[in-house]
Amino acid sequence: DVGDVALNATMLLVKRLSEAMRAILGAGGVNVLNASGLHSEQSVFHLHFHVVPRWPGDGFTTWPTERSNVEPIDDVEHRLSRWLEE
C-alpha cells in the first residue's frame, strides 16, 4: 500500500534515473521491475523498483536472474547521483 503522492514522487524518480542511465551510462534502454503481492515472486515487502540498464547482447531476460556480461562501469553511483542533482 502506498499513497498517491508518494507513488507519484517515486515514479518521477524512476523516470529520472532511467534517463540518467541512458545519458550517463549509455544504456540502450531500461527495464523497470516491481513485484507486488503474494503470487508475484515478491521477496522484499515494501515498495521498491528495480531500474535495470540494458545493452544489446547483455545476456539478460526481462527479469534478470544472472549477472550481466557488460563490463562494470567505474564510479557509477557517483556519476548517476551527480546527474540526478542537476
Short mmCIF file of N, CA, C and O in Angstrom, two decimals:
data_model
loop_
_atom_site.label_atom_id
_atom_site.label_comp_id
_atom_site.label_asym_id
_atom_site.label_seq_id
_atom_site.Cartn_x
_atom_site.Cartn_y
_atom_site.Cartn_z
N ASP A 1 0.83 -1.19 0.00
CA ASP A 1 0.00 0.00 0.00
C ASP A 1 0.87 1.24 0.00
O ASP A 1 1.83 1.34 0.77
N VAL A 2 0.55 2.16 -0.86
CA VAL A 2 1.28 3.43 -0.94
C VAL A 2 0.31 4.51 -1.38
O VAL A 2 -0.59 4.26 -2.18
N GLY A 3 0.47 5.67 -0.82
CA GLY A 3 -0.38 6.79 -1.18
C GLY A 3 -0.02 7.35 -2.55
O GLY A 3 1.09 7.16 -3.06
N ASP A 4 -0.96 8.08 -3.13
CA ASP A 4 -0.77 8.62 -4.47
C ASP A 4 0.41 9.59 -4.56
O ASP A 4 1.16 9.56 -5.53
N VAL A 5 0.58 10.44 -3.56
CA VAL A 5 1.66 11.42 -3.59
C VAL A 5 3.02 10.72 -3.56
O VAL A 5 3.91 11.04 -4.36
N ALA A 6 3.18 9.76 -2.67
CA ALA A 6 4.45 9.03 -2.57
C ALA A 6 4.71 8.22 -3.84
O ALA A 6 5.84 8.17 -4.34
N LEU A 7 3.68 7.59 -4.39
CA LEU A 7 3.85 6.80 -5.61
C LEU A 7 4.23 7.70 -6.78
O LEU A 7 5.12 7.37 -7.57
N ASN A 8 3.60 8.85 -6.89
CA ASN A 8 3.92 9.79 -7.96
C ASN A 8 5.38 10.25 -7.86
O ASN A 8 6.11 10.25 -8.85
N ALA A 9 5.82 10.60 -6.66
CA ALA A 9 7.20 11.03 -6.46
C ALA A 9 8.18 9.91 -6.79
O ALA A 9 9.23 10.14 -7.42
N THR A 10 7.84 8.70 -6.41
CA THR A 10 8.70 7.54 -6.69
C THR A 10 8.81 7.30 -8.18
O THR A 10 9.90 7.08 -8.72
N MET A 11 7.70 7.37 -8.89
CA MET A 11 7.72 7.12 -10.33
C MET A 11 8.47 8.22 -11.08
O MET A 11 9.15 7.94 -12.07
N LEU A 12 8.37 9.46 -10.61
CA LEU A 12 9.15 10.53 -11.23
C LEU A 12 10.64 10.29 -11.04
O LEU A 12 11.44 10.53 -11.94
N LEU A 13 11.04 9.79 -9.88
CA LEU A 13 12.44 9.45 -9.64
C LEU A 13 12.88 8.28 -10.53
O LEU A 13 13.98 8.31 -11.10
N VAL A 14 12.03 7.27 -10.67
CA VAL A 14 12.33 6.15 -11.56
C VAL A 14 12.54 6.66 -12.99
O VAL A 14 13.49 6.26 -13.68
N LYS A 15 11.71 7.58 -13.43
CA LYS A 15 11.85 8.15 -14.76
C LYS A 15 13.18 8.88 -14.91
O LYS A 15 13.91 8.69 -15.88
N ARG A 16 13.54 9.71 -13.92
CA ARG A 16 14.80 10.46 -13.98
C ARG A 16 16.00 9.52 -13.95
O ARG A 16 16.98 9.73 -14.65
N LEU A 17 15.94 8.48 -13.12
CA LEU A 17 17.03 7.52 -13.06
C LEU A 17 17.17 6.78 -14.39
O LEU A 17 18.29 6.56 -14.87
N SER A 18 16.06 6.44 -15.00
CA SER A 18 16.09 5.79 -16.32
C SER A 18 16.75 6.70 -17.35
O SER A 18 17.57 6.25 -18.16
N GLU A 19 16.40 7.98 -17.32
CA GLU A 19 17.01 8.94 -18.24
C GLU A 19 18.51 9.06 -17.99
O GLU A 19 19.31 9.13 -18.92
N ALA A 20 18.91 9.06 -16.70
CA ALA A 20 20.32 9.15 -16.35
C ALA A 20 21.09 7.93 -16.84
O ALA A 20 22.22 8.05 -17.32
N MET A 21 20.48 6.77 -16.74
CA MET A 21 21.15 5.55 -17.19
C MET A 21 21.40 5.58 -18.69
O MET A 21 22.43 5.11 -19.17
N ARG A 22 20.46 6.15 -19.43
CA ARG A 22 20.66 6.28 -20.87
C ARG A 22 21.73 7.33 -21.17
O ARG A 22 22.63 7.10 -21.97
N ALA A 23 21.64 8.49 -20.52
CA ALA A 23 22.54 9.60 -20.81
C ALA A 23 23.96 9.38 -20.29
O ALA A 23 24.93 9.64 -21.00
N ILE A 24 24.11 8.91 -19.08
CA ILE A 24 25.42 8.82 -18.43
C ILE A 24 26.09 7.47 -18.70
O ILE A 24 27.29 7.41 -18.92
N LEU A 25 25.31 6.40 -18.66
CA LEU A 25 25.89 5.06 -18.82
C LEU A 25 25.86 4.57 -20.25
O LEU A 25 26.48 3.57 -20.58
N GLY A 26 25.09 5.24 -21.10
CA GLY A 26 24.98 4.81 -22.49
C GLY A 26 24.09 3.60 -22.69
O GLY A 26 24.19 2.91 -23.70
N ALA A 27 23.22 3.33 -21.71
CA ALA A 27 22.30 2.19 -21.83
C ALA A 27 21.35 2.43 -23.00
O ALA A 27 20.90 3.55 -23.23
N GLY A 28 21.04 1.37 -23.72
CA GLY A 28 20.12 1.46 -24.84
C GLY A 28 18.67 1.48 -24.40
O GLY A 28 17.78 1.82 -25.17
N GLY A 29 18.43 1.11 -23.16
CA GLY A 29 17.09 1.09 -22.58
C GLY A 29 17.18 0.66 -21.13
O GLY A 29 18.28 0.44 -20.61
N VAL A 30 16.04 0.58 -20.49
CA VAL A 30 15.99 0.11 -19.10
C VAL A 30 14.77 -0.78 -18.92
O VAL A 30 13.78 -0.66 -19.64
N ASN A 31 14.87 -1.68 -17.97
CA ASN A 31 13.70 -2.41 -17.51
C ASN A 31 13.35 -1.84 -16.14
O ASN A 31 14.24 -1.69 -15.29
N VAL A 32 12.10 -1.50 -15.93
CA VAL A 32 11.61 -1.06 -14.62
C VAL A 32 10.74 -2.19 -14.10
O VAL A 32 9.72 -2.53 -14.70
N LEU A 33 11.19 -2.79 -13.00
CA LEU A 33 10.55 -4.00 -12.48
C LEU A 33 10.06 -3.79 -11.06
O LEU A 33 10.72 -3.15 -10.25
N ASN A 34 8.90 -4.37 -10.77
CA ASN A 34 8.31 -4.33 -9.44
C ASN A 34 7.54 -5.61 -9.24
O ASN A 34 6.86 -6.07 -10.15
N ALA A 35 7.65 -6.18 -8.07
CA ALA A 35 6.84 -7.34 -7.71
C ALA A 35 5.99 -6.94 -6.51
O ALA A 35 6.51 -6.44 -5.52
N SER A 36 4.71 -7.14 -6.61
CA SER A 36 3.81 -6.72 -5.54
C SER A 36 2.77 -7.80 -5.29
O SER A 36 1.96 -8.11 -6.15
N GLY A 37 2.83 -8.37 -4.11
CA GLY A 37 1.82 -9.34 -3.73
C GLY A 37 2.32 -10.77 -3.67
O GLY A 37 3.39 -11.11 -4.18
N LEU A 38 1.54 -11.58 -3.05
CA LEU A 38 1.87 -12.96 -2.73
C LEU A 38 2.32 -13.79 -3.94
O LEU A 38 3.28 -14.53 -3.87
N HIS A 39 1.65 -13.65 -5.06
CA HIS A 39 1.93 -14.53 -6.20
C HIS A 39 2.78 -13.84 -7.27
O HIS A 39 2.73 -14.22 -8.44
N SER A 40 3.59 -12.87 -6.87
CA SER A 40 4.39 -12.12 -7.85
C SER A 40 5.89 -12.35 -7.69
O SER A 40 6.67 -11.65 -8.32
N GLU A 41 6.26 -13.30 -6.85
CA GLU A 41 7.67 -13.54 -6.52
C GLU A 41 8.26 -12.40 -5.71
O GLU A 41 9.47 -12.21 -5.67
N GLN A 42 7.40 -11.62 -5.03
CA GLN A 42 7.89 -10.54 -4.17
C GLN A 42 8.65 -11.14 -3.00
O GLN A 42 8.17 -12.05 -2.33
N SER A 43 9.87 -10.63 -2.77
CA SER A 43 10.66 -11.14 -1.66
C SER A 43 11.03 -10.06 -0.66
O SER A 43 11.48 -10.37 0.44
N VAL A 44 10.88 -8.81 -1.02
CA VAL A 44 11.11 -7.68 -0.12
C VAL A 44 9.77 -6.97 0.03
O VAL A 44 9.21 -6.49 -0.95
N PHE A 45 9.26 -6.90 1.23
CA PHE A 45 7.86 -6.50 1.44
C PHE A 45 7.72 -5.01 1.76
O PHE A 45 7.18 -4.63 2.79
N HIS A 46 8.24 -4.21 0.86
CA HIS A 46 7.97 -2.77 0.84
C HIS A 46 8.04 -2.34 -0.63
O HIS A 46 8.58 -3.06 -1.47
N LEU A 47 7.50 -1.19 -0.92
CA LEU A 47 7.51 -0.70 -2.29
C LEU A 47 8.93 -0.40 -2.73
O LEU A 47 9.66 0.33 -2.06
N HIS A 48 9.34 -0.97 -3.83
CA HIS A 48 10.61 -0.63 -4.45
C HIS A 48 10.56 -1.05 -5.92
O HIS A 48 9.76 -1.88 -6.32
N PHE A 49 11.42 -0.43 -6.69
CA PHE A 49 11.52 -0.71 -8.11
C PHE A 49 12.96 -1.06 -8.45
O PHE A 49 13.88 -0.47 -7.90
N HIS A 50 13.12 -1.98 -9.35
CA HIS A 50 14.43 -2.30 -9.91
C HIS A 50 14.49 -1.54 -11.24
O HIS A 50 13.64 -1.73 -12.09
N VAL A 51 15.50 -0.69 -11.37
CA VAL A 51 15.70 0.03 -12.62
C VAL A 51 16.99 -0.55 -13.21
O VAL A 51 18.08 -0.28 -12.71
N VAL A 52 16.84 -1.37 -14.23
CA VAL A 52 17.95 -2.17 -14.76
C VAL A 52 18.37 -1.62 -16.11
O VAL A 52 17.59 -1.66 -17.07
N PRO A 53 19.60 -1.09 -16.21
CA PRO A 53 20.06 -0.62 -17.52
C PRO A 53 20.29 -1.81 -18.45
O PRO A 53 20.70 -2.88 -18.02
N ARG A 54 19.99 -1.60 -19.73
CA ARG A 54 20.11 -2.69 -20.71
C ARG A 54 20.95 -2.26 -21.89
O ARG A 54 20.89 -1.12 -22.33
N TRP A 55 21.72 -3.21 -22.42
CA TRP A 55 22.55 -3.01 -23.60
C TRP A 55 22.33 -4.19 -24.54
O TRP A 55 21.99 -5.29 -24.08
N PRO A 56 22.58 -4.00 -25.83
CA PRO A 56 22.46 -5.12 -26.76
C PRO A 56 23.39 -6.26 -26.32
O PRO A 56 24.53 -6.03 -25.94
N GLY A 57 22.86 -7.47 -26.33
CA GLY A 57 23.66 -8.65 -26.01
C GLY A 57 24.10 -8.74 -24.56
O GLY A 57 25.09 -9.40 -24.26
N ASP A 58 23.39 -8.09 -23.64
CA ASP A 58 23.81 -8.09 -22.24
C ASP A 58 23.53 -9.41 -21.52
O ASP A 58 23.96 -9.62 -20.39
N GLY A 59 22.83 -10.31 -22.18
CA GLY A 59 22.60 -11.63 -21.60
C GLY A 59 21.43 -11.71 -20.64
O GLY A 59 21.22 -12.73 -20.00
N PHE A 60 20.67 -10.64 -20.52
CA PHE A 60 19.52 -10.62 -19.60
C PHE A 60 18.24 -11.00 -20.31
O PHE A 60 18.09 -10.80 -21.52
N THR A 61 17.32 -11.50 -19.53
CA THR A 61 15.92 -11.55 -19.93
C THR A 61 15.26 -10.40 -19.19
O THR A 61 15.93 -9.62 -18.51
N THR A 62 13.96 -10.26 -19.28
CA THR A 62 13.30 -9.13 -18.65
C THR A 62 13.56 -9.07 -17.15
O THR A 62 13.88 -8.02 -16.61
N TRP A 63 13.44 -10.18 -16.45
CA TRP A 63 13.72 -10.20 -15.01
C TRP A 63 15.05 -10.92 -14.82
O TRP A 63 15.12 -12.14 -14.85
N PRO A 64 16.14 -10.15 -14.67
CA PRO A 64 17.47 -10.77 -14.62
C PRO A 64 17.62 -11.76 -13.47
O PRO A 64 17.24 -11.46 -12.33
N THR A 65 18.17 -12.91 -13.77
CA THR A 65 18.47 -13.90 -12.74
C THR A 65 19.96 -14.20 -12.68
O THR A 65 20.42 -14.91 -11.79
N GLU A 66 20.71 -13.69 -13.64
CA GLU A 66 22.16 -13.89 -13.71
C GLU A 66 22.84 -12.53 -13.72
O GLU A 66 22.18 -11.49 -13.80
N ARG A 67 24.15 -12.52 -13.68
CA ARG A 67 24.91 -11.28 -13.79
C ARG A 67 25.01 -10.88 -15.26
O ARG A 67 25.13 -11.73 -16.14
N SER A 68 25.00 -9.59 -15.49
CA SER A 68 25.17 -9.07 -16.85
C SER A 68 26.57 -9.39 -17.34
O SER A 68 27.52 -9.45 -16.56
N ASN A 69 26.70 -9.55 -18.66
CA ASN A 69 28.02 -9.74 -19.23
C ASN A 69 28.64 -8.41 -19.67
O ASN A 69 29.69 -8.39 -20.29
N VAL A 70 27.98 -7.29 -19.34
CA VAL A 70 28.51 -5.96 -19.63
C VAL A 70 29.54 -5.62 -18.57
O VAL A 70 29.33 -5.86 -17.38
N GLU A 71 30.66 -5.04 -18.99
CA GLU A 71 31.72 -4.68 -18.05
C GLU A 71 31.20 -3.67 -17.02
O GLU A 71 30.46 -2.75 -17.37
N PRO A 72 31.59 -3.82 -15.75
CA PRO A 72 31.19 -2.85 -14.72
C PRO A 72 31.64 -1.44 -15.10
O PRO A 72 32.69 -1.25 -15.73
N ILE A 73 30.85 -0.46 -14.70
CA ILE A 73 31.14 0.94 -15.01
C ILE A 73 31.72 1.59 -13.76
O ILE A 73 31.13 1.53 -12.68
N ASP A 74 32.90 2.20 -13.91
CA ASP A 74 33.57 2.84 -12.78
C ASP A 74 32.73 3.99 -12.23
O ASP A 74 32.15 4.77 -12.99
N ASP A 75 32.67 4.09 -10.91
CA ASP A 75 32.08 5.22 -10.21
C ASP A 75 30.62 5.46 -10.60
O ASP A 75 30.15 6.59 -10.65
N VAL A 76 29.89 4.39 -10.91
CA VAL A 76 28.53 4.52 -11.44
C VAL A 76 27.60 5.25 -10.47
O VAL A 76 26.82 6.10 -10.90
N GLU A 77 27.68 4.97 -9.18
CA GLU A 77 26.78 5.62 -8.23
C GLU A 77 27.00 7.13 -8.20
O GLU A 77 26.04 7.90 -8.22
N HIS A 78 28.26 7.54 -8.16
CA HIS A 78 28.57 8.96 -8.12
C HIS A 78 28.14 9.65 -9.41
O HIS A 78 27.57 10.74 -9.39
N ARG A 79 28.40 9.02 -10.54
CA ARG A 79 28.03 9.61 -11.83
C ARG A 79 26.52 9.79 -11.95
O ARG A 79 26.04 10.83 -12.41
N LEU A 80 25.75 8.77 -11.54
CA LEU A 80 24.29 8.89 -11.62
C LEU A 80 23.77 9.90 -10.60
O LEU A 80 22.88 10.71 -10.93
N SER A 81 24.32 9.91 -9.39
CA SER A 81 23.89 10.86 -8.37
C SER A 81 24.11 12.30 -8.83
O SER A 81 23.26 13.16 -8.65
N ARG A 82 25.28 12.54 -9.40
CA ARG A 82 25.60 13.89 -9.87
C ARG A 82 24.60 14.32 -10.95
O ARG A 82 24.13 15.45 -10.96
N TRP A 83 24.25 13.42 -11.86
CA TRP A 83 23.30 13.75 -12.93
C TRP A 83 21.92 14.03 -12.33
O TRP A 83 21.25 14.96 -12.76
N LEU A 84 21.51 13.26 -11.35
CA LEU A 84 20.19 13.44 -10.74
C LEU A 84 20.10 14.75 -9.97
O LEU A 84 19.01 15.31 -9.82
N GLU A 85 21.22 15.25 -9.46
CA GLU A 85 21.21 16.50 -8.69
C GLU A 85 21.07 17.73 -9.59
O GLU A 85 20.77 18.81 -9.10
N GLU A 86 21.33 17.58 -10.88
CA GLU A 86 21.24 18.72 -11.80
C GLU A 86 19.82 19.17 -12.00
O GLU A 86 18.88 18.49 -11.90
#
